[in-house]
């Protein structure tokens, strides 16, 4: 309760001072808040990420920052944020998993080719809670529990700021690859609404979305902005004909899903301070096909069956706070809360251990993650010191809780329900931990053209100890419109509670065969006997150096080189099996599974790359405006070290497939281009995303998949009274990822059903169409 008492005491102090003043908008920017700003290309986008100084443009920052507007996101025609960012951002990758229930229903993104949980996600500058669901499937982000971007309604977003630089010294754990800061709409009047419908070329995947957002004045200078959104999508299926049976037996594509969400952002001046609050609420349901079980597998389904996994996910996230200024010091105190719960059912299946008496529908249990975060930031401009600067101090207290609810006994007894035997931890899981942090950062201009910065932060977790990180930045404006910039620093990522305590038994694919695999916490005696050990935090060193040109005459250009070295990287081990594993299982009296995996700090990696962006916008004729932007990223990740299994040296903790997920399974290069032409009420848009090659092991053989390009076109017409009607085609040339190379018996074992691997950023749906009706008032 101490952090709640501290919150109340500072509230009283701020409200009681006779010298406090309402923080101006620049002050709000400096302490992690936001204001809606309309800017021309020559002015640049004002950002609040990566700095606590007020009113800074993205192009004036010492580190690369990209700004994606809510209008640009909506203009892609994608109803989910992950696919929109995948089209618009060259350093973002969004793998379109097509068969795995955990990866398909939790929609994180990756930055700079790293894992989803190595990118910190903020909402209005405050830490967002991660998924309760851990991705344990063979897909990008294997072993991670990132933030599900699908839990934030697109219609509630004013803009997104993407900081492409390690920032653990400013924000704490998880900011190894960078930071994604989602800024919610905060208008005090007006609103918008939209209806969107879509369908694929093959006539499936019908999608409908309805959303509305409106702002209202609150008191003298305050606001309440509310958003509601609902979306439903029918499934797609690109499974090939199963050659064993002459029919389609698998479901490979997007699941049937329904998502309802709401968001609110509010602020109210109260004398000399301002109270604020924001939050989101989301409910998701979907159904996903597991692996096909052949005829004879279960007496209940003599002709074979396809188990259906149905997760139901509830996500809540919110923050309340106060901000103000006392004697020239800006203060921001907030209390945040996050809650993510996922319950699972598996249907159209059977537990073969129960024979003909087996049910066909099971409650498989669920997982819950909670997070409470108290933040205090004090910031003071250094206007009278040299050429100016800013100094900030702050602290954070975070409490986390992770729990697993067991399913019904019929779901896990014996071999368990096929498809997903559910949760039945060998030991009950209800884990908690506390973490606190203190930090300071300073920016100073010795002369007007030179900006220097430094930050240091210490985080302490009660389950693994402390970590101190630092960051140094510099920027020199060598001439008008020409600057060089660079950063260097350290980072860390604490092992999540999900990675430390997750426990489940489920069906998985091994060498093209269905097997029963147990994922065990590292503290489990079986995991310890097979080489498990207490997890340590990941530690990183990062450096970025670049050049900035512009803005002038509507044009800007940036180029940055980066390098990120990560030690003790946390990864989900291989599915360990064979005689040695069978002997350990037998000694422990275990018959319900044949393979085991657990988390390990087995690898060190280094990722380096180059990122380039360019932008131009301007009038090309009366009432005609053209904007062009492009980006390119190239990266190379290498394995520096793989530690041997201390218990069974002949059984590697990670084999080729798992290593490729960390190094080569994401596109090595990516280019994006966006163009928009407006003439009077007409507009024409084009988006191009070109993905480079990537290498993975989809079944048994290692395969390099060729690069592919997706071109999207859209047109629109603005009617009277702020109404616009538009339509578009996505993936105009119907690009598809390469198929899985012929692998003999392995292909035969699945009947040749899989069109490609799980790693594709392009997806398997092919060409699709959308229409969109939007209104603003």
XYZ file of C-alpha atoms in Angstrom:
777
model
C 0.000 0.000 0.000
C 3.016 2.312 0.255
C 2.857 3.405 -3.367
C -0.837 4.277 -3.006
C -0.046 6.370 0.082
C 2.695 8.164 -1.815
C 0.275 8.918 -4.609
C -2.215 10.452 -2.172
C 0.446 12.527 -0.401
C 1.741 14.089 -3.616
C -1.828 14.796 -4.735
C -2.316 16.714 -1.520
C 0.953 18.571 -1.974
C 0.132 19.641 -5.515
C -3.402 20.716 -4.706
C -2.323 22.561 -1.593
C 0.427 24.754 -3.059
C -0.435 28.361 -3.714
C 2.205 28.715 -6.444
C 1.174 25.871 -8.727
C 0.048 26.723 -12.216
C -1.679 24.740 -14.890
C 1.027 23.127 -16.967
C 1.138 24.554 -20.440
C 1.096 22.204 -23.389
C 4.875 22.260 -23.703
C 5.168 21.187 -20.072
C 2.819 18.318 -20.696
C 4.952 17.193 -23.619
C 8.058 17.199 -21.456
C 6.723 14.692 -18.967
C 5.478 12.102 -21.398
C 2.073 13.477 -22.322
C 0.813 14.668 -25.671
C -1.203 17.227 -27.540
C -2.713 16.945 -31.013
C -0.590 19.028 -33.375
C -1.184 19.658 -37.031
C 2.116 20.369 -38.752
C 3.370 20.923 -42.255
C 6.204 18.804 -43.617
C 8.566 21.764 -43.229
C 7.833 22.015 -39.517
C 8.170 18.331 -38.606
C 6.241 16.237 -36.104
C 6.468 17.184 -32.429
C 7.325 14.074 -30.400
C 7.347 13.137 -26.718
C 9.202 9.814 -26.939
C 12.879 9.456 -26.054
C 13.149 12.894 -24.422
C 11.713 14.848 -21.509
C 12.413 18.198 -23.144
C 9.438 20.135 -24.461
C 8.329 20.720 -28.014
C 10.979 18.770 -29.926
C 10.542 17.756 -33.554
C 11.284 14.177 -34.585
C 14.015 15.392 -36.941
C 15.668 17.331 -34.088
C 16.090 14.233 -31.902
C 19.420 12.566 -31.178
C 17.979 9.148 -32.047
C 15.823 8.023 -34.994
C 12.092 8.504 -34.371
C 9.305 7.784 -36.845
C 5.818 9.256 -36.535
C 2.821 7.403 -37.979
C -0.461 9.290 -37.947
C -3.832 7.772 -37.235
C -4.952 8.912 -40.692
C -2.113 6.960 -42.328
C -3.043 3.841 -40.348
C -6.708 4.076 -41.333
C -5.745 4.776 -44.953
C -4.111 1.350 -45.344
C -7.531 -0.298 -45.112
C -6.236 -2.866 -42.637
C -8.547 -3.202 -39.618
C -5.705 -4.358 -37.348
C -2.761 -2.252 -36.252
C -0.092 -4.900 -36.833
C -0.727 -5.210 -40.568
C -0.962 -1.433 -40.957
C 2.430 -0.850 -39.306
C 3.911 -3.699 -41.338
C 2.981 -1.775 -44.477
C 4.108 1.652 -43.266
C 7.289 1.031 -41.259
C 10.478 -0.501 -42.719
C 11.919 -1.494 -39.318
C 8.698 -3.189 -38.156
C 7.938 -6.809 -38.950
C 4.580 -8.445 -38.368
C 4.699 -12.171 -39.053
C 1.354 -13.460 -40.326
C 1.126 -16.755 -38.479
C -1.536 -18.942 -40.074
C -1.900 -22.041 -37.883
C -0.888 -21.327 -34.294
C -3.547 -20.284 -31.796
C -1.241 -18.287 -29.522
C 0.615 -16.373 -32.251
C -2.492 -15.764 -34.350
C -4.562 -14.307 -31.516
C -1.946 -12.110 -29.862
C -0.739 -9.476 -32.312
C 2.647 -8.044 -31.314
C 5.171 -6.547 -33.712
C 8.943 -6.848 -33.840
C 11.435 -4.016 -34.253
C 14.889 -4.324 -35.837
C 14.531 -8.077 -36.251
C 14.433 -8.821 -32.520
C 11.731 -10.439 -30.399
C 8.338 -8.806 -29.660
C 9.125 -8.622 -25.936
C 12.336 -6.680 -26.670
C 10.272 -3.705 -27.850
C 8.667 -1.655 -25.089
C 5.109 -0.520 -25.822
C 3.763 2.620 -24.171
C 0.343 4.248 -24.313
C 0.507 8.007 -23.774
C 4.019 7.496 -22.439
C 2.994 4.872 -19.854
C 4.031 1.210 -19.824
C 1.477 -1.140 -21.367
C 0.856 -4.575 -19.839
C 1.942 -7.613 -21.831
C -0.155 -10.596 -22.896
C -0.919 -13.330 -20.437
C -0.642 -15.702 -23.399
C 2.862 -16.928 -24.112
C 3.741 -17.789 -27.714
C 5.039 -21.348 -27.453
C 4.449 -22.223 -31.104
C 6.944 -22.455 -33.942
C 6.585 -18.904 -35.215
C 8.270 -15.509 -34.976
C 8.387 -14.430 -31.339
C 8.541 -18.010 -30.078
C 8.858 -17.915 -26.315
C 7.720 -14.310 -25.901
C 4.738 -12.556 -24.355
C 4.595 -9.202 -26.085
C 1.941 -6.510 -26.095
C -1.107 -7.308 -28.212
C -1.622 -4.246 -30.434
C -5.074 -5.564 -31.327
C -6.229 -4.507 -27.846
C -6.001 -0.812 -28.772
C -8.754 0.353 -31.163
C -7.305 1.939 -34.310
C -9.975 4.639 -34.217
C -8.658 5.848 -30.832
C -5.115 6.515 -32.083
C -3.929 10.036 -32.868
C -0.411 8.929 -33.808
C 2.298 6.404 -33.023
C 5.894 7.355 -32.265
C 8.491 4.664 -32.979
C 11.853 5.195 -31.271
C 14.427 3.032 -33.025
C 17.015 2.939 -30.269
C 17.677 1.166 -26.996
C 16.112 3.211 -24.199
C 16.183 1.052 -21.067
C 17.908 3.871 -19.163
C 14.814 6.009 -19.706
C 11.979 3.492 -19.617
C 13.315 0.321 -17.984
C 13.072 -3.322 -18.989
C 12.129 -4.413 -22.531
C 13.375 -1.360 -24.468
C 16.299 -3.228 -26.082
C 15.147 -2.844 -29.698
C 13.252 0.399 -29.161
C 9.981 1.907 -28.029
C 6.530 2.121 -29.610
C 4.516 4.930 -28.009
C 0.819 4.987 -28.936
C -0.753 8.420 -28.442
C -4.539 8.416 -28.013
C -6.862 11.063 -29.403
C -7.511 13.931 -26.978
C -9.818 16.349 -28.777
C -12.344 18.381 -26.786
C -14.835 18.674 -29.649
C -15.688 17.021 -32.908
C -15.435 13.387 -33.777
C -15.252 10.762 -36.470
C -16.779 7.477 -37.500
C -16.144 4.771 -40.050
C -17.572 1.638 -41.585
C -15.201 -0.765 -43.322
C -15.815 -3.961 -45.214
C -13.356 -6.321 -46.859
C -13.059 -9.651 -48.619
C -10.303 -11.690 -50.225
C -10.015 -12.501 -53.913
C -10.995 -16.102 -53.122
C -14.246 -14.996 -51.507
C -13.454 -15.733 -47.874
C -12.201 -13.666 -44.964
C -15.206 -11.336 -45.025
C -14.420 -8.527 -42.589
C -16.627 -5.826 -41.142
C -15.624 -2.966 -38.849
C -17.592 -0.143 -37.252
C -15.963 2.547 -35.118
C -16.783 5.963 -33.730
C -14.849 8.559 -31.755
C -16.011 11.849 -30.237
C -14.566 14.560 -28.016
C -16.376 16.659 -25.433
C -15.368 19.686 -23.401
C -14.893 19.025 -19.702
C -14.843 21.965 -17.315
C -12.686 24.943 -18.231
C -10.082 23.663 -20.696
C -10.572 19.941 -20.150
C -11.751 17.174 -22.442
C -13.164 13.670 -22.640
C -12.523 11.711 -25.832
C -14.312 8.386 -26.188
C -13.940 5.695 -28.853
C -15.840 2.474 -29.500
C -15.016 -0.162 -32.078
C -16.347 -3.559 -33.175
C -14.886 -5.938 -35.754
C -15.752 -9.371 -37.069
C -13.823 -11.468 -39.561
C -14.687 -14.783 -41.155
C -11.826 -17.275 -41.521
C -9.584 -17.777 -44.511
C -8.122 -21.135 -45.480
C -5.191 -21.677 -47.846
C -4.468 -25.282 -46.890
C -3.678 -27.412 -49.905
C -5.539 -30.599 -50.719
C -4.374 -33.373 -48.423
C -2.943 -35.895 -50.867
C -3.623 -38.752 -48.477
C -7.382 -38.236 -48.533
C -8.091 -36.122 -51.609
C -9.653 -33.276 -49.609
C -8.665 -30.260 -47.527
C -8.148 -31.406 -43.960
C -6.226 -28.528 -42.345
C -7.208 -24.907 -41.692
C -4.335 -22.571 -42.594
C -5.098 -18.848 -42.619
C -6.726 -16.191 -40.482
C -9.113 -17.450 -37.787
C -12.725 -16.470 -37.385
C -12.605 -13.649 -34.857
C -14.751 -11.045 -33.136
C -13.263 -8.064 -31.321
C -15.006 -5.295 -29.387
C -13.046 -2.434 -27.891
C -13.362 0.967 -26.279
C -10.976 3.733 -25.274
C -11.192 6.967 -23.325
C -8.838 9.898 -22.787
C -9.696 12.699 -20.353
C -8.075 15.690 -18.673
C -9.477 18.284 -16.277
C -7.727 21.415 -14.950
C -8.215 21.742 -11.191
C -6.926 25.102 -10.106
C -3.156 24.862 -10.307
C -2.958 21.237 -11.516
C -4.490 18.994 -14.112
C -5.980 15.580 -13.478
C -5.938 13.102 -16.335
C -7.011 9.578 -17.127
C -7.004 7.247 -20.107
C -7.656 3.594 -20.747
C -8.822 0.850 -23.077
C -11.003 -2.242 -22.771
C -11.080 -5.087 -25.302
C -12.821 -8.439 -25.624
C -11.711 -10.966 -28.269
C -12.999 -14.352 -29.356
C -11.727 -16.588 -32.140
C -11.497 -20.174 -33.302
C -8.381 -21.821 -34.705
C -7.696 -25.162 -36.302
C -5.045 -27.429 -34.781
C -3.306 -30.253 -36.652
C -5.507 -32.759 -38.477
C -5.892 -36.127 -36.756
C -6.048 -38.963 -39.267
C -8.788 -41.629 -39.430
C -8.352 -44.229 -36.728
C -6.714 -41.785 -34.332
C -9.820 -41.711 -32.119
C -12.781 -44.027 -31.972
C -15.023 -40.961 -31.545
C -14.079 -39.684 -35.032
C -13.515 -42.702 -37.292
C -12.970 -40.456 -40.342
C -10.444 -38.176 -38.645
C -10.984 -34.761 -37.112
C -9.631 -31.226 -36.867
C -9.586 -29.927 -33.276
C -10.709 -26.313 -32.892
C -9.067 -24.127 -30.220
C -11.248 -21.250 -29.030
C -9.536 -18.601 -26.897
C -11.469 -15.794 -25.238
C -9.269 -12.832 -24.313
C -10.170 -9.897 -22.072
C -7.777 -6.953 -21.840
C -8.027 -3.848 -19.655
C -5.509 -1.047 -19.360
C -5.773 2.351 -17.732
C -3.904 5.156 -16.015
C -4.963 8.020 -13.751
C -2.675 10.841 -12.766
C -2.064 14.463 -11.909
C 0.438 16.894 -13.364
C 1.391 20.430 -12.593
C 4.212 22.880 -11.944
C 5.664 23.878 -8.585
C 8.401 26.541 -8.399
C 9.452 25.853 -11.963
C 9.495 22.057 -11.522
C 7.035 20.064 -13.590
C 5.615 17.015 -11.822
C 3.679 14.029 -13.140
C 2.397 11.344 -10.800
C 0.345 8.457 -12.154
C -1.036 5.065 -11.272
C -1.502 2.545 -14.066
C -3.143 -0.848 -14.166
C -3.149 -3.584 -16.778
C -5.079 -6.842 -16.907
C -4.996 -9.560 -19.561
C -6.879 -12.836 -19.240
C -7.207 -15.669 -21.745
C -9.480 -18.669 -21.323
C -9.264 -21.614 -23.702
C -11.722 -24.210 -24.914
C -10.964 -26.973 -27.364
C -13.855 -28.431 -29.352
C -14.512 -30.985 -32.106
C -11.867 -33.164 -30.476
C -11.407 -36.093 -28.131
C -9.166 -37.458 -25.427
C -8.166 -40.831 -26.849
C -7.259 -42.062 -23.346
C -10.972 -41.967 -22.517
C -11.972 -44.053 -25.526
C -15.579 -43.863 -26.713
C -16.580 -42.126 -23.457
C -14.504 -39.071 -24.295
C -16.252 -35.694 -24.403
C -15.833 -33.698 -27.607
C -15.556 -30.290 -25.925
C -13.238 -29.334 -23.060
C -12.478 -26.411 -20.782
C -8.700 -26.240 -21.117
C -8.099 -23.611 -18.429
C -6.632 -20.163 -18.746
C -3.933 -17.652 -17.857
C -4.053 -14.195 -16.280
C -1.486 -11.401 -16.074
C -1.869 -8.247 -13.968
C 0.381 -5.231 -13.709
C 0.207 -2.142 -11.495
C 2.657 0.696 -12.139
C 3.202 3.863 -10.106
C 5.252 6.557 -11.873
C 6.654 9.852 -10.633
C 8.604 12.210 -12.906
C 10.025 15.593 -11.917
C 11.437 17.755 -14.704
C 12.991 21.224 -14.849
C 14.134 23.194 -17.915
C 17.700 24.514 -17.757
C 17.050 27.659 -19.754
C 19.688 29.690 -17.914
C 22.473 27.096 -18.230
C 24.724 27.598 -21.274
C 22.448 27.379 -24.326
C 19.672 25.534 -22.489
C 18.662 22.021 -21.599
C 16.511 19.932 -19.296
C 16.969 17.858 -16.144
C 14.657 15.103 -14.894
C 14.467 12.705 -11.977
C 11.925 10.001 -11.350
C 10.953 6.710 -9.834
C 8.709 3.770 -10.600
C 7.120 0.980 -8.599
C 5.708 -2.023 -10.431
C 3.804 -5.028 -9.123
C 3.094 -8.021 -11.363
C 1.059 -11.166 -10.956
C 0.726 -14.198 -13.223
C -1.623 -17.108 -12.622
C -2.641 -20.289 -14.426
C -6.097 -21.813 -14.040
C -6.245 -25.557 -14.582
C -8.708 -26.968 -17.047
C -11.229 -29.673 -16.329
C -9.679 -33.088 -15.530
C -10.978 -34.696 -18.724
C -8.896 -32.171 -20.710
C -5.561 -33.285 -19.264
C -5.977 -36.814 -17.940
C -3.950 -39.400 -19.825
C -2.892 -38.115 -23.231
C -5.229 -35.150 -22.861
C -7.594 -33.454 -25.284
C -6.070 -33.498 -28.747
C -5.128 -30.099 -30.074
C -4.653 -28.513 -26.672
C -4.549 -30.603 -23.513
C -4.766 -27.378 -21.616
C -3.308 -26.170 -18.379
C -2.610 -28.521 -15.517
C 0.566 -27.255 -13.842
C 2.524 -29.884 -11.912
C 2.570 -27.198 -9.217
C -0.068 -24.444 -8.833
C 0.980 -21.192 -10.502
C 0.100 -17.868 -8.863
C 3.335 -15.919 -9.039
C 3.945 -12.347 -7.911
C 6.858 -9.960 -7.902
C 7.690 -6.352 -7.125
C 10.108 -4.059 -8.907
C 11.218 -0.511 -8.229
C 13.368 1.890 -10.195
C 15.029 5.276 -9.899
C 16.384 7.287 -12.802
C 17.825 10.613 -13.851
C 18.477 12.129 -17.220
C 19.840 15.406 -18.473
C 20.084 17.172 -21.814
C 22.334 20.183 -22.245
C 23.417 22.468 -25.068
C 26.989 23.704 -24.522
C 26.346 25.772 -27.653
C 23.145 26.111 -29.664
C 24.234 23.680 -32.377
C 25.357 20.891 -30.021
C 22.959 18.796 -27.921
C 24.377 16.316 -25.398
C 22.342 13.929 -23.285
C 22.825 11.314 -20.632
C 20.604 9.021 -18.590
C 21.107 6.423 -15.882
C 18.561 4.116 -14.289
C 18.601 1.385 -11.668
C 15.885 -1.275 -11.582
C 15.557 -3.830 -8.811
C 13.360 -6.950 -9.005
C 12.708 -9.024 -5.917
C 13.074 -12.271 -7.864
C 16.428 -11.782 -9.626
C 18.052 -8.625 -8.280
C 19.072 -5.334 -9.801
C 20.275 -3.911 -13.092
C 21.788 -0.498 -13.832
C 21.626 0.897 -17.356
C 22.951 4.071 -18.949
C 22.547 5.968 -22.202
C 24.522 8.797 -23.817
C 23.343 10.818 -26.818
C 24.765 13.570 -28.988
C 23.613 15.667 -31.930
C 25.532 18.285 -33.878
C 23.786 20.615 -36.302
C 26.738 21.102 -38.619
C 24.908 23.458 -40.976
C 21.385 24.584 -41.742
C 19.430 21.400 -42.461
C 22.442 19.096 -41.906
C 23.046 17.213 -38.652
C 24.870 14.177 -37.347
C 23.593 12.203 -34.372
C 24.464 9.176 -32.292
C 23.649 7.207 -29.165
C 25.367 4.558 -27.102
C 24.089 2.725 -24.076
C 23.174 -0.443 -22.269
C 19.862 -2.212 -21.797
C 18.284 -5.165 -20.110
C 15.143 -7.227 -20.176
C 13.890 -8.978 -17.095
C 12.637 -12.538 -17.571
C 8.874 -12.252 -17.563
C 6.709 -14.089 -15.088
C 5.203 -15.894 -18.072
C 8.640 -17.217 -19.062
C 9.494 -18.225 -15.516
C 6.259 -20.000 -14.612
C 4.385 -21.048 -17.769
C 3.353 -24.707 -17.686
C 1.228 -26.556 -20.213
C 0.926 -29.760 -22.219
C -0.137 -29.580 -25.838
C 0.191 -31.148 -29.244
C 3.044 -29.881 -31.413
C 4.847 -30.783 -34.609
C 8.233 -32.510 -34.470
C 9.848 -33.593 -37.760
C 6.397 -33.472 -39.352
C 4.821 -35.719 -36.682
C 2.312 -34.793 -33.996
C 3.722 -35.290 -30.513
C 2.704 -34.318 -26.998
C 5.011 -31.688 -25.535
C 5.209 -30.313 -21.993
C 6.440 -26.763 -21.457
C 7.740 -26.681 -17.892
C 8.942 -23.864 -15.612
C 12.693 -23.881 -15.057
C 12.163 -24.719 -11.387
C 10.450 -28.026 -12.223
C 12.571 -31.071 -11.241
C 12.156 -32.535 -14.732
C 13.389 -29.306 -16.345
C 16.346 -29.180 -13.941
C 17.230 -32.782 -14.762
C 17.234 -31.915 -18.471
C 19.459 -28.822 -18.199
C 17.183 -26.070 -16.906
C 18.448 -23.308 -14.597
C 17.146 -20.134 -12.999
C 16.678 -17.440 -15.630
C 18.868 -14.348 -15.720
C 17.996 -10.986 -17.297
C 19.079 -10.282 -20.846
C 21.740 -7.573 -21.069
C 22.490 -5.526 -24.137
C 24.842 -2.898 -25.523
C 23.608 -0.743 -28.347
C 25.001 1.996 -30.548
C 23.417 4.133 -33.273
C 25.024 6.725 -35.564
C 23.343 8.680 -38.326
C 22.855 11.769 -40.427
C 19.814 14.025 -40.852
C 19.111 16.261 -43.837
C 16.286 18.786 -43.731
C 13.614 19.656 -43.352
C 13.763 22.128 -46.213
C 11.389 22.702 -49.091
C 9.168 19.918 -47.722
C 12.001 17.351 -47.861
C 13.781 15.352 -45.155
C 16.206 12.435 -45.197
C 17.721 10.286 -42.445
C 20.215 7.406 -42.481
C 21.271 5.490 -39.368
C 23.562 2.578 -38.609
C 22.957 0.479 -35.493
C 24.426 -2.427 -33.559
C 22.785 -4.356 -30.695
C 24.627 -7.075 -28.799
C 22.532 -9.176 -26.410
C 23.987 -11.508 -23.794
C 22.067 -14.280 -22.013
C 19.191 -14.027 -24.452
C 16.100 -15.806 -23.163
C 14.732 -18.437 -25.530
C 12.389 -21.389 -25.400
C 14.457 -24.541 -25.645
C 14.186 -27.233 -28.228
C 11.530 -29.910 -27.798
C 13.845 -32.323 -26.024
C 13.083 -35.977 -26.621
C 14.684 -39.368 -27.108
C 15.974 -42.104 -24.843
C 17.676 -39.823 -22.308
C 14.515 -37.724 -21.904
C 12.318 -40.814 -21.715
C 14.468 -42.121 -18.857
C 14.065 -38.866 -16.901
C 10.298 -38.910 -17.466
C 10.085 -42.542 -16.373
C 12.003 -41.815 -13.163
C 9.445 -39.099 -12.402
C 6.479 -41.351 -13.197
C 5.357 -39.239 -16.167
C 3.400 -40.824 -19.025
C 1.301 -37.878 -20.330
C 3.951 -36.393 -22.616
C 7.029 -37.510 -24.511
C 8.956 -34.285 -25.113
C 9.921 -31.401 -22.834
C 10.912 -27.776 -23.308
C 11.706 -24.914 -20.951
C 13.254 -21.451 -21.033
C 16.982 -20.900 -21.031
C 19.628 -18.161 -21.282
C 21.468 -20.272 -23.829
C 22.502 -17.762 -26.496
C 24.268 -14.479 -27.188
C 23.472 -12.614 -30.408
C 24.538 -9.496 -32.291
C 22.257 -7.578 -34.647
C 23.495 -4.766 -36.853
C 21.861 -2.882 -39.671
C 21.158 0.286 -41.599
C 17.886 2.245 -41.735
C 17.042 4.993 -44.235
C 13.964 7.221 -44.487
C 13.001 9.995 -46.898
C 9.951 12.242 -47.080
C 8.695 15.015 -49.312
C 5.382 16.839 -49.416
C 4.197 19.936 -51.198
C 1.793 21.633 -53.571
C 2.315 20.659 -57.211
C -0.627 22.587 -58.673
C -3.564 24.667 -57.455
C -5.631 22.613 -55.002
C -3.327 19.652 -55.622
C -0.946 18.220 -53.051
C 1.501 15.316 -53.311
C 3.239 13.561 -50.432
C 5.874 10.859 -50.846
C 7.709 8.875 -48.203
C 9.937 5.852 -48.310
C 12.028 3.738 -46.012
C 14.574 0.965 -46.182
C 16.046 -1.287 -43.530
C 18.756 -3.907 -43.754
C 19.784 -6.056 -40.826
C 22.001 -8.990 -40.048
C 21.662 -11.047 -36.873
C 24.289 -13.587 -35.938
C 24.673 -16.172 -33.217
C 27.712 -15.318 -31.088
C 27.496 -18.160 -28.609
C 25.389 -21.227 -27.877
C 25.895 -22.692 -24.423
C 25.992 -26.440 -24.009
C 23.331 -28.357 -22.104
C 24.887 -28.789 -18.630
C 22.872 -31.925 -17.855
C 22.819 -33.697 -21.238
C 25.702 -32.336 -23.383
C 24.674 -34.425 -26.395
C 21.209 -32.846 -26.368
C 21.506 -29.165 -27.459
C 19.252 -26.666 -25.732
C 18.599 -24.972 -29.064
C 18.860 -26.573 -32.475
C 18.739 -25.115 -35.962
C 15.048 -24.220 -36.076
C 15.075 -22.307 -32.789
C 18.314 -20.509 -33.651
C 16.899 -19.401 -37.005
C 13.915 -17.833 -35.234
C 16.427 -15.619 -33.405
C 18.685 -14.804 -36.357
C 17.390 -15.340 -39.898
C 13.642 -16.056 -39.894
C 12.694 -12.393 -40.326
C 13.339 -10.558 -43.623
C 16.915 -9.354 -43.857
C 15.837 -6.329 -45.891
C 12.606 -4.403 -46.219
C 11.562 -1.345 -48.219
C 8.376 0.673 -47.913
C 6.908 3.450 -50.027
C 3.791 5.565 -49.549
C 2.418 8.135 -51.922
C -0.724 10.231 -51.666
C -2.113 12.624 -54.239
C -5.046 14.873 -53.374
C -6.854 17.111 -55.818
C -9.915 18.882 -54.511
C -12.220 16.216 -53.117
C -10.341 13.343 -54.793
C -7.442 11.370 -53.336
C -5.279 8.530 -54.614
C -2.968 6.461 -52.425
C -0.323 3.823 -53.026
C 1.523 1.700 -50.459
C 4.352 -0.668 -51.309
C 6.021 -3.098 -48.907
C 8.906 -5.123 -50.335
C 10.150 -7.912 -48.076
C 13.585 -9.442 -48.513
C 14.615 -13.056 -48.138
C 14.429 -14.968 -44.878
C 15.643 -18.405 -43.831
C 13.839 -20.884 -41.641
C 13.131 -24.564 -41.093
C 9.387 -24.922 -41.652
C 9.334 -28.697 -41.310
C 12.699 -30.466 -41.467
C 14.882 -28.940 -44.191
C 16.351 -25.452 -43.871
C 14.954 -23.234 -46.614
C 15.531 -19.672 -47.803
C 12.285 -18.024 -48.879
C 12.419 -15.462 -51.664
C 11.616 -11.786 -51.309
C 8.102 -10.621 -52.202
C 6.376 -7.304 -52.799
C 2.865 -6.241 -51.877
C 1.378 -3.213 -53.665
C -1.792 -1.588 -52.311
C -3.884 1.024 -54.115
C -6.755 3.132 -52.810
C -9.002 5.903 -54.089
C -11.355 8.216 -52.262
C -13.815 11.037 -52.748
C -14.788 13.557 -50.087
C -18.464 14.406 -50.096
C -20.026 17.359 -48.346
C -20.149 17.574 -44.560
C -16.873 15.731 -43.962
C -17.979 12.425 -45.466
C -15.478 10.372 -47.491
C -16.065 7.193 -49.423
C -13.094 5.117 -50.456
C -12.103 1.738 -51.828
C -8.891 -0.138 -52.313
C -7.133 -3.306 -53.302
C -4.430 -4.835 -51.121
C -1.682 -6.977 -52.608
C -2.697 -5.936 -56.112
C -0.499 -8.476 -57.891
C -1.570 -11.352 -55.625
C 1.932 -12.053 -54.316
C 2.249 -15.269 -52.326
C 5.130 -16.542 -50.193
C 7.258 -19.378 -51.508
C 5.955 -22.849 -50.842
C 7.713 -25.379 -48.662
C 10.333 -27.288 -50.603
C 9.740 -30.978 -51.209
C 10.952 -32.834 -48.140
C 9.981 -36.378 -49.012
C 8.463 -38.297 -46.163
C 7.815 -35.177 -44.099
C 5.648 -33.625 -46.807
C 3.870 -36.955 -47.174
C 3.222 -37.130 -43.425
C 1.091 -33.969 -43.621
C -0.371 -34.772 -47.016
C 1.328 -31.698 -48.506
C -1.235 -29.448 -46.807
C 1.026 -26.555 -45.777
C 1.395 -23.815 -48.422
C 4.287 -22.077 -46.623
C 5.908 -21.600 -43.217
C 4.709 -19.567 -40.238
C 7.323 -16.851 -40.735
C 5.858 -15.041 -43.733
C 5.326 -11.277 -43.279
C 3.206 -11.292 -46.425
C 0.538 -13.660 -45.189
C -1.172 -16.382 -47.184
C -4.467 -14.719 -48.121
C -3.389 -13.148 -51.410
C -5.249 -10.250 -53.021
C -8.070 -8.624 -51.081
C -10.431 -5.654 -51.413
C -11.958 -3.131 -49.044
C -14.454 -0.281 -49.040
C -14.510 2.400 -46.364
C -17.040 5.060 -45.458
C -15.781 7.661 -42.998
C -17.115 10.879 -41.566
C -15.687 13.679 -39.470
C -17.597 16.392 -37.656
